[in-house]
Coordinates of C-alpha atoms in Angstrom, one line a residue:
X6 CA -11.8 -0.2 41.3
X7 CA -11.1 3.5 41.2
X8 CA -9.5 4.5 44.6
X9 CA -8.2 8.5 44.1
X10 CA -10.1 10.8 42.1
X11 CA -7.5 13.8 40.8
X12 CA -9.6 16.8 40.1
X13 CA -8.5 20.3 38.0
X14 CA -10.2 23.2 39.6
X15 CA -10.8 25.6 36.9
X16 CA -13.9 25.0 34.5
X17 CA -14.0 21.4 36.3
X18 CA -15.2 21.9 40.0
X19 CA -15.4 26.1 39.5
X20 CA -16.7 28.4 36.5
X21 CA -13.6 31.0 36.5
X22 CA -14.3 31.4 32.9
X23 CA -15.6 34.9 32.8
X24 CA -13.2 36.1 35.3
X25 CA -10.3 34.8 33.3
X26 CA -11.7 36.3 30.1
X27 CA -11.9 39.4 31.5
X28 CA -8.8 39.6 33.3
X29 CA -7.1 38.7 30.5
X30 CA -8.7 41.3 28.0
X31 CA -8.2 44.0 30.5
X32 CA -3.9 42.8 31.1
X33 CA -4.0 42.9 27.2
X34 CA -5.4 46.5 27.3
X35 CA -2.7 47.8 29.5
X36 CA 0.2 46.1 27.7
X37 CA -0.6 47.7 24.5
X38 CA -1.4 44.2 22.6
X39 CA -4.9 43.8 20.8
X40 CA -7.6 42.5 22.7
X41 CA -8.3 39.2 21.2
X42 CA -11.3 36.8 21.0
X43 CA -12.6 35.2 23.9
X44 CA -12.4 31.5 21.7
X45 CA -8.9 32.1 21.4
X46 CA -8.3 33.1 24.9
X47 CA -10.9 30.0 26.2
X48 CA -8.2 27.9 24.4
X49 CA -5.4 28.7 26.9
X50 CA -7.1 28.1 30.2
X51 CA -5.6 24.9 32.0
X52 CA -2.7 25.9 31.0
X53 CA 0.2 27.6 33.3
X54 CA 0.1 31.5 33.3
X55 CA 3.3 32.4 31.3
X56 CA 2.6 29.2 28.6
X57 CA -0.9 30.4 28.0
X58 CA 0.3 34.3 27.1
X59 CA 3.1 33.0 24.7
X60 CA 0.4 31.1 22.9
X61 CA -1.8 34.0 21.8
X62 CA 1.3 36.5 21.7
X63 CA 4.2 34.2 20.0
X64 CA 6.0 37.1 19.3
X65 CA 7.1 37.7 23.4
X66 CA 10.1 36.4 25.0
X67 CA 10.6 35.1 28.4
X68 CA 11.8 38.6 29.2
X69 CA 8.5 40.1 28.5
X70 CA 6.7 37.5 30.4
X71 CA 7.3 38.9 34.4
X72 CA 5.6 42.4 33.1
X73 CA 2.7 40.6 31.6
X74 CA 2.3 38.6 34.6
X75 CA 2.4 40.6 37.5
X76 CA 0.0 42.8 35.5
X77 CA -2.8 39.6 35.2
X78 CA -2.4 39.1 38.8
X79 CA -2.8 42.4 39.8
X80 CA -6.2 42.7 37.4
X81 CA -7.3 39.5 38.9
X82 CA -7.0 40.2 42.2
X83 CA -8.8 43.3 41.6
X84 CA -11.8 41.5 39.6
X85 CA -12.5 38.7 41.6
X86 CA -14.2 40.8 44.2
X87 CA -16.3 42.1 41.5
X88 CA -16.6 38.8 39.2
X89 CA -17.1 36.2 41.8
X90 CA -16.1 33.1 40.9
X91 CA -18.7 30.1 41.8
X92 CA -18.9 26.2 42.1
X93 CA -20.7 24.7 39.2
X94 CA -24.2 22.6 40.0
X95 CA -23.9 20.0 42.3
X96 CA -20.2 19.7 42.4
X97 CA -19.8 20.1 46.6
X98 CA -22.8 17.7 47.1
X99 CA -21.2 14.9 44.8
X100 CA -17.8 15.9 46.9
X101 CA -19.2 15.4 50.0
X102 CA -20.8 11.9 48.7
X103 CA -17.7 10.9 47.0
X104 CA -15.5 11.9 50.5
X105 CA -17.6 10.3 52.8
X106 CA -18.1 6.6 50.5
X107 CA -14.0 6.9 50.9
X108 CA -12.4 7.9 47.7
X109 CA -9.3 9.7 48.0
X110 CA -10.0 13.2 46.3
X111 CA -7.1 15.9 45.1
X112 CA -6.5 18.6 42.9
X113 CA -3.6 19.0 40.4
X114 CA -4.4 22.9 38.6
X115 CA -2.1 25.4 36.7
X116 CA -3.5 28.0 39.0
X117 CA -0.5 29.1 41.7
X118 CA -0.8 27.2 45.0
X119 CA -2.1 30.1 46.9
X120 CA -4.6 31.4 44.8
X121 CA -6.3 27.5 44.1
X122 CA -6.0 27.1 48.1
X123 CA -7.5 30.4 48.9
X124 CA -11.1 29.5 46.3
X125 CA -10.8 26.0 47.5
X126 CA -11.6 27.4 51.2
X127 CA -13.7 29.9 50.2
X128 CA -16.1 27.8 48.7
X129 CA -16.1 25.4 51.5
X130 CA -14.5 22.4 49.4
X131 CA -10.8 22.0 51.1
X132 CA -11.7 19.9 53.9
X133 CA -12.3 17.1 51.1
X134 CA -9.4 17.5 49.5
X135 CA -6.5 15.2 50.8
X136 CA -4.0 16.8 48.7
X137 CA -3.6 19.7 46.5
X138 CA -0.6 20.7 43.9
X139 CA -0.3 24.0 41.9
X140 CA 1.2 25.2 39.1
X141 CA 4.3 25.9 41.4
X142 CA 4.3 22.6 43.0
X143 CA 5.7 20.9 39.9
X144 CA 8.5 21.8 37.5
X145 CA 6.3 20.4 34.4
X146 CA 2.7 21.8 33.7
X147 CA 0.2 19.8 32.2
X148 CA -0.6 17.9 30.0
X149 CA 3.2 16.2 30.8
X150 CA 1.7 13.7 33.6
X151 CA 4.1 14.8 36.5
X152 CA 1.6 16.3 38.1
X153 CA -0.1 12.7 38.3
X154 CA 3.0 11.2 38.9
X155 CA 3.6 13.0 42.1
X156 CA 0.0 12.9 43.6
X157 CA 0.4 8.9 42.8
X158 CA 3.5 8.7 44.5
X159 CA 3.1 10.7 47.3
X160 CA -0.3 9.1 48.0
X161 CA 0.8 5.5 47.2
X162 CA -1.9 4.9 44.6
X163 CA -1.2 2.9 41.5
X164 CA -2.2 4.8 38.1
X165 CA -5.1 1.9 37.4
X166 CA -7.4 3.0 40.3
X167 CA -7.0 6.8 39.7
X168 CA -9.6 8.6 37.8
X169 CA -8.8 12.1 36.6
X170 CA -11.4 14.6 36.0
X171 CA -10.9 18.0 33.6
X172 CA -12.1 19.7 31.1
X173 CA -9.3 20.9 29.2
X174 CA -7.9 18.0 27.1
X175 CA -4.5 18.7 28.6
X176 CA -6.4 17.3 31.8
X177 CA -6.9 14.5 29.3
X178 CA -3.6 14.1 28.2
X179 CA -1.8 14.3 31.7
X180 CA -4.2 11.4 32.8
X181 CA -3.6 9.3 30.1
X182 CA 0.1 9.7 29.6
X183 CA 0.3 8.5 33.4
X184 CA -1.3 5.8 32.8
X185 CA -4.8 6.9 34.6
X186 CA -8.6 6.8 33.3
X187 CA -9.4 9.9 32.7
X188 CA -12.7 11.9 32.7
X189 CA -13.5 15.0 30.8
X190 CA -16.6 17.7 31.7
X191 CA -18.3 19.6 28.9
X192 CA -19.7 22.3 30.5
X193 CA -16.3 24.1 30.9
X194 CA -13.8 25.9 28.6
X195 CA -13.9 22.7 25.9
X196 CA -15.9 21.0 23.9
X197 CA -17.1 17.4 23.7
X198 CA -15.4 16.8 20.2
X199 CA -11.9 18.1 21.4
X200 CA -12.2 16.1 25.0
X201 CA -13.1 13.2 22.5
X202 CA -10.1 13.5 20.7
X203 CA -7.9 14.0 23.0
X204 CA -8.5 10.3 24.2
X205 CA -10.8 10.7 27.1
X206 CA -12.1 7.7 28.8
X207 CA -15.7 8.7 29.8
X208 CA -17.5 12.2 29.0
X209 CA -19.7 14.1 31.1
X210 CA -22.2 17.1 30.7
X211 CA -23.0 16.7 34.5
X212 CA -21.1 16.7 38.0
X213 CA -23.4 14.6 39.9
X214 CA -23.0 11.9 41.9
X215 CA -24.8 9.3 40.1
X216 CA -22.5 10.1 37.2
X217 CA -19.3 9.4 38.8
X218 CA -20.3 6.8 40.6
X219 CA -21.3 5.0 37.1
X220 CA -17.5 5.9 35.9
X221 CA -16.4 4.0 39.1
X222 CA -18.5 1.1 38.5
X223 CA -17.3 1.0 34.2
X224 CA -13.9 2.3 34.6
X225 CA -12.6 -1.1 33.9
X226 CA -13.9 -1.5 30.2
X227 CA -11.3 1.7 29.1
X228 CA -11.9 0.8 25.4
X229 CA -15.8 0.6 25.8
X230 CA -16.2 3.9 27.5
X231 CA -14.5 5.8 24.7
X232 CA -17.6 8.1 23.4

């Protein structure tokens, strides 16, 4: 019986997407680097902020990385009141359901703790949240499963009735490699085919309630719900 449900926020429970695309094209603009292809940049959401600009720009050190960054938060922070970030189709609905039958919901994200806290209460979703961790509430980023780890030990859960739910198949991977089901949602950054092969439990293409539910109720047969 699946107890704690540990969501990611971005391209999960939020579509971000554009605003990360174009955040990202613009910080590449103003560091002099070639604007790259929005499949390529796509490929580096879910992951921390600093990690997902050495993997499109190899050739950067750590001491470039504090320069890129402040310049991506700066151009975010400026966008998002232009490119408003939304909740995707019924995800605060099947929250609300999900809360109030008595599962245990939290977020584990690579966004920073404030910026995830600030969207969650903007879009009126914190109060079902029990527990949230950002990218600078762990020392390892996804997919290494400490973000897991630490929701399951600071909640008292056990990793056989936790469900996590991403889109990313390093939401996959942290799940699985803490010994959780895990969940992954095709209508975000990924593909069905990569959530597949990344080892995901159950797939997706809907939020509803109906749907999760019916992961509750099948969790148990983990080989039988590999798609």
């Amino acid at each position: 019986m699946i107890k704690l449900l540990i969501f990611d926020f971005d391209g999960t429970l939020a579509d971000t997407h554009r605003l990360i695309i174009e955040t990202n094209r613009e910080a590449m603009r103003r560091m002099g680097f070639p604007v790259l292809e929005e499949p390529v940049i796509s490929r580096t959401i879910g992951l921390p902020l600093e990690e997902g600009i050495l993997t499109m720009f190899p050739q950067l050190t750590k001491e470039d990385l504090p320069a890129w960054t402040s310049t991506y938060r700066r151009i975010f922070d400026q966008l998002k009141t232009q490119i408003i970030p939304g909740l995707f189709p019924r995800v605060k609905e099947t929250l609300e359901a999900l809360h109030a039958e008595g599962f245990v919901l939290t977020v584990a994200s690579s966004r920073l703790s404030v910026s995830l806290n600030a969207f969650l209460k903007d879009m009126g979703i914190a109060p079902y949240f029990s527990y949230v961790l950002g990218a600078d509430n762990v020392s390892l980023a996804k997919p290494n499963p400490e973000p897991v780890l630490k929701t399951l030990r600071d909640l008292q859960f056990r990793a056989d009735e936790t469900l996590v739910v991403g889109d990313m198949p390093v939401d996959i991977l942290m799940g699985e490699r803490a010994g959780a089901f895990t969940c992954g949602v095709t209508y975000g950054n990924s593909t069905r085919e990569a959530l597949k092969e990344a080892g995901a439990n159950h797939i997706l293409d809907d939020f509803g309630a109906a749907h999760i539910a019916k992961v509750d109720v099948e969790v148990g047969h983990r080989d039988a719900l590999r798609v």
